[in-house]
mmCIF file of C-alpha atoms and ligand atoms in Angstrom:
data_model
loop_
_atom_site.group_PDB
_atom_site.id
_atom_site.type_symbol
_atom_site.label_atom_id
_atom_site.label_comp_id
_atom_site.label_asym_id
_atom_site.label_seq_id
_atom_site.Cartn_x
_atom_site.Cartn_y
_atom_site.Cartn_z
ATOM 1 C CA MET K 11 24.002 7.439 -1.899
ATOM 2 C CA LYS K 12 24.881 7.132 1.793
ATOM 3 C CA SER K 13 24.633 3.541 3.140
ATOM 4 C CA ARG K 14 22.146 4.644 5.866
ATOM 5 C CA THR K 15 19.839 6.066 3.206
ATOM 6 C CA LEU K 16 20.275 3.109 0.866
ATOM 7 C CA ASP K 17 19.447 0.610 3.676
ATOM 8 C CA ALA K 18 16.366 2.663 4.541
ATOM 9 C CA VAL K 19 15.081 2.668 0.939
ATOM 10 C CA ASN K 20 15.807 -1.186 0.649
ATOM 11 C CA ASN K 21 13.707 -1.649 3.811
ATOM 12 C CA GLN K 22 10.884 0.388 2.275
ATOM 13 C CA ILE K 23 11.024 -1.676 -0.901
ATOM 14 C CA GLN K 24 10.570 -4.723 1.347
ATOM 15 C CA ALA K 25 7.604 -2.982 3.094
ATOM 16 C CA GLU K 26 5.876 -2.218 -0.227
ATOM 17 C CA PHE K 27 6.272 -5.821 -1.453
ATOM 18 C CA GLN K 28 5.076 -7.029 1.939
ATOM 19 C CA SER K 29 1.982 -4.824 1.549
ATOM 20 C CA ALA K 30 1.340 -6.147 -1.887
ATOM 21 C CA TYR K 31 1.504 -9.681 -0.574
ATOM 22 C CA ILE K 32 -0.898 -8.940 2.259
ATOM 23 C CA TYR K 33 -3.362 -7.529 -0.161
ATOM 24 C CA LEU K 34 -3.117 -10.377 -2.549
ATOM 25 C CA ALA K 35 -3.853 -12.706 0.317
ATOM 26 C CA MET K 36 -6.844 -10.622 1.241
ATOM 27 C CA SER K 37 -8.023 -10.788 -2.369
ATOM 28 C CA ALA K 38 -7.908 -14.574 -2.283
ATOM 29 C CA ARG K 39 -9.855 -14.585 1.022
ATOM 30 C CA PHE K 40 -12.506 -12.360 -0.529
ATOM 31 C CA GLU K 41 -12.804 -14.723 -3.480
ATOM 32 C CA ASP K 42 -13.479 -17.525 -0.965
ATOM 33 C CA MET K 43 -16.186 -15.350 0.660
ATOM 34 C CA LYS K 44 -17.757 -14.825 -2.865
ATOM 35 C CA MET K 45 -17.178 -11.105 -2.587
ATOM 36 C CA SER K 46 -15.676 -10.621 -6.057
ATOM 37 C CA GLY K 47 -15.865 -6.817 -5.934
ATOM 38 C CA ALA K 48 -13.701 -6.594 -2.766
ATOM 39 C CA ALA K 49 -11.393 -9.313 -4.263
ATOM 40 C CA ASN K 50 -10.997 -7.011 -7.275
ATOM 41 C CA TRP K 51 -10.263 -3.949 -5.074
ATOM 42 C CA MET K 52 -7.568 -5.955 -3.203
ATOM 43 C CA ARG K 53 -6.014 -7.199 -6.378
ATOM 44 C CA ILE K 54 -5.667 -3.644 -7.705
ATOM 45 C CA GLN K 55 -4.181 -2.736 -4.281
ATOM 46 C CA TRP K 56 -1.641 -5.484 -4.802
ATOM 47 C CA GLN K 57 -0.708 -4.003 -8.180
ATOM 48 C CA GLU K 58 -0.378 -0.583 -6.714
ATOM 49 C CA GLU K 59 1.868 -1.666 -3.884
ATOM 50 C CA THR K 60 4.029 -3.502 -6.317
ATOM 51 C CA ALA K 61 4.268 -0.304 -8.362
ATOM 52 C CA HIS K 62 5.274 1.533 -5.177
ATOM 53 C CA ALA K 63 8.126 -0.954 -4.601
ATOM 54 C CA MET K 64 9.201 -0.517 -8.184
ATOM 55 C CA LYS K 65 9.177 3.286 -7.924
ATOM 56 C CA LEU K 66 11.807 2.943 -5.100
ATOM 57 C CA TYR K 67 13.628 0.186 -6.858
ATOM 58 C CA ASP K 68 13.894 2.354 -10.089
ATOM 59 C CA HIS K 69 15.084 5.261 -7.993
ATOM 60 C CA LEU K 70 17.999 3.296 -6.761
ATOM 61 C CA ILE K 71 18.810 2.095 -10.243
ATOM 62 C CA ARG K 72 18.743 5.584 -11.601
ATOM 63 C CA ARG K 73 21.119 6.695 -8.847
ATOM 64 C CA GLY K 74 23.540 3.887 -9.681
ATOM 65 C CA GLU K 75 22.751 1.707 -6.713
ATOM 66 C CA SER K 76 21.783 -1.922 -6.539
ATOM 67 C CA PRO K 77 18.492 -2.747 -4.742
ATOM 68 C CA VAL K 78 18.846 -5.571 -2.236
ATOM 69 C CA LEU K 79 15.597 -7.503 -2.009
ATOM 70 C CA GLN K 80 14.690 -8.832 1.402
ATOM 71 C CA THR K 81 12.482 -11.602 2.716
ATOM 72 C CA ILE K 82 8.718 -11.225 2.454
ATOM 73 C CA ASP K 83 6.781 -12.870 5.262
ATOM 74 C CA LYS K 84 3.800 -15.112 4.868
ATOM 75 C CA PRO K 85 0.801 -12.922 5.129
ATOM 76 C CA GLU K 86 -1.663 -13.627 7.995
ATOM 77 C CA VAL K 87 -5.142 -12.839 6.838
ATOM 78 C CA SER K 88 -8.005 -14.607 8.575
ATOM 79 C CA PHE K 89 -10.710 -12.018 8.659
ATOM 80 C CA GLU K 90 -14.356 -12.912 8.941
ATOM 81 C CA SER K 91 -15.975 -9.914 7.551
ATOM 82 C CA ALA K 92 -15.323 -7.169 5.025
ATOM 83 C CA LEU K 93 -15.411 -4.529 7.764
ATOM 84 C CA ASP K 94 -12.761 -6.414 9.713
ATOM 85 C CA ALA K 95 -10.675 -6.715 6.504
ATOM 86 C CA PHE K 96 -10.846 -2.947 5.690
ATOM 87 C CA GLU K 97 -10.105 -2.004 9.320
ATOM 88 C CA ARG K 98 -6.966 -3.989 8.950
ATOM 89 C CA VAL K 99 -6.204 -2.195 5.671
ATOM 90 C CA LEU K 100 -6.451 1.109 7.524
ATOM 91 C CA GLU K 101 -4.323 -0.052 10.328
ATOM 92 C CA HIS K 102 -1.721 -1.407 7.912
ATOM 93 C CA GLU K 103 -1.653 1.866 5.824
ATOM 94 C CA ARG K 104 -1.304 3.900 9.021
ATOM 95 C CA HIS K 105 1.752 1.746 9.760
ATOM 96 C CA VAL K 106 3.134 2.313 6.279
ATOM 97 C CA THR K 107 2.580 6.070 6.630
ATOM 98 C CA HIS K 108 4.682 5.953 9.756
ATOM 99 C CA LEU K 109 7.452 4.094 7.781
ATOM 100 C CA ILE K 110 7.338 6.656 4.955
ATOM 101 C CA HIS K 111 7.665 9.460 7.410
ATOM 102 C CA SER K 112 10.643 7.848 9.105
ATOM 103 C CA LEU K 113 12.263 7.243 5.804
ATOM 104 C CA TYR K 114 11.671 10.949 4.965
ATOM 105 C CA GLU K 115 13.372 11.880 8.247
ATOM 106 C CA VAL K 116 16.447 9.853 7.177
ATOM 107 C CA ALA K 117 16.465 11.595 3.835
ATOM 108 C CA VAL K 118 16.342 14.987 5.570
ATOM 109 C CA GLU K 119 19.060 14.050 8.150
ATOM 110 C CA GLU K 120 21.329 12.715 5.424
ATOM 111 C CA LYS K 121 20.582 15.723 3.111
ATOM 112 C CA ASP K 122 19.417 13.401 0.343
ATOM 113 C CA TYR K 123 17.338 15.974 -1.643
ATOM 114 C CA ALA K 124 16.470 13.752 -4.590
ATOM 115 C CA LEU K 125 15.045 11.143 -2.246
ATOM 116 C CA GLN K 126 13.130 13.796 -0.388
ATOM 117 C CA THR K 127 11.423 14.862 -3.701
ATOM 118 C CA LEU K 128 10.508 11.370 -4.532
ATOM 119 C CA LEU K 129 9.097 10.789 -1.075
ATOM 120 C CA HIS K 130 6.725 13.737 -1.399
ATOM 121 C CA TRP K 131 4.756 11.629 -3.888
ATOM 122 C CA PHE K 132 4.687 8.815 -1.270
ATOM 123 C CA ILE K 133 3.589 11.143 1.542
ATOM 124 C CA ASP K 134 0.599 12.333 -0.612
ATOM 125 C CA GLU K 135 -0.199 8.746 -1.607
ATOM 126 C CA GLN K 136 -0.445 7.656 2.049
ATOM 127 C CA VAL K 137 -2.989 10.466 2.731
ATOM 128 C CA GLU K 138 -5.000 9.050 -0.156
ATOM 129 C CA GLU K 139 -4.573 5.423 0.964
ATOM 130 C CA GLU K 140 -5.779 6.203 4.487
ATOM 131 C CA GLU K 141 -8.717 8.323 3.118
ATOM 132 C CA ASN K 142 -9.822 5.517 0.762
ATOM 133 C CA ALA K 143 -9.731 2.911 3.479
ATOM 134 C CA GLU K 144 -11.725 5.147 5.850
ATOM 135 C CA ALA K 145 -14.376 5.812 3.129
ATOM 136 C CA ILE K 146 -14.862 2.058 2.584
ATOM 137 C CA ILE K 147 -15.131 1.466 6.331
ATOM 138 C CA ASP K 148 -17.819 4.113 6.484
ATOM 139 C CA SER K 149 -19.796 2.400 3.711
ATOM 140 C CA LEU K 150 -19.405 -1.024 5.301
ATOM 141 C CA ARG K 151 -20.584 0.404 8.700
ATOM 142 C CA LEU K 152 -23.666 1.847 6.963
ATOM 143 C CA ALA K 153 -24.399 -1.492 5.213
ATOM 144 C CA GLY K 154 -24.122 -3.249 8.549
ATOM 145 C CA GLU K 155 -25.086 -6.946 8.435
ATOM 146 C CA SER K 156 -27.586 -6.309 5.628
ATOM 147 C CA GLY K 157 -27.035 -8.599 2.678
ATOM 148 C CA GLN K 158 -28.336 -6.006 0.290
ATOM 149 C CA GLY K 159 -26.071 -3.317 1.669
ATOM 150 C CA LEU K 160 -22.985 -5.553 1.391
ATOM 151 C CA PHE K 161 -23.955 -6.550 -2.092
ATOM 152 C CA LEU K 162 -23.960 -2.874 -3.099
ATOM 153 C CA VAL K 163 -20.641 -2.022 -1.462
ATOM 154 C CA ASP K 164 -19.087 -5.081 -3.118
ATOM 155 C CA ARG K 165 -20.456 -3.984 -6.425
ATOM 156 C CA GLU K 166 -18.892 -0.578 -5.897
ATOM 157 C CA LEU K 167 -15.544 -2.072 -4.999
ATOM 158 C CA GLY K 168 -15.715 -4.178 -8.147
ATOM 159 C CA GLN K 169 -15.683 -0.937 -10.207
ATOM 160 C CA ARG K 170 -12.211 -0.004 -9.126
ATOM 161 C CA ALA K 171 -9.985 -0.032 -12.134
ATOM 162 C CA PRO K 172 -6.116 0.172 -12.310
ATOM 163 C CA GLU K 173 -4.825 3.709 -12.213
ATOM 164 C CA GLU K 174 -3.237 5.199 -15.306
ATOM 165 C CA GLU K 175 0.553 5.483 -15.108
ATOM 166 C CA GLU K 176 1.259 9.008 -14.176
ATOM 167 C CA ASP K 177 3.993 11.066 -15.730
ATOM 168 C CA GLU K 178 7.210 11.557 -13.810
HETATM 169 FE FE1 LIG O 222 2.539 1.595 -0.746
HETATM 170 FE FE1 LIG O 223 -0.582 1.317 0.513
#
């Protein structure tokens, strides 16, 4: 693997672990707010982001490269409402989409076809991530300040279960 591509993948591994860390911190904050459903949703998000990091990590291993793990920053999550939190999720996922697209551009420029194929999965995943966050924001906007509305959205978020491992 070319060093430019390798560095770019290592950076993306960091970004995925960083995402995982942010969502775990959000999960803890939702536990504080007694919104156990949203806490559950964020905890599953943490698992998924960790799985994304590991997908890239394993790709490097399979190609005979050594992943180089980087520093993960302390997550800053001080939201006051669920709507605020999920608006941050959407903003963060848009940022990650941008990172994935930049990584794909590197894979194209460096003619790394195997990495391009792997990244197709990530490109689709980001569409889903943004779509999910937008749908939750819509529900939270409808719920507004109503305790009953928030209760129902929280209950729905509590039903999110970990995804089945897909075949590769
Ligand atoms: Fe991710
Ligand atoms: Fe994500």
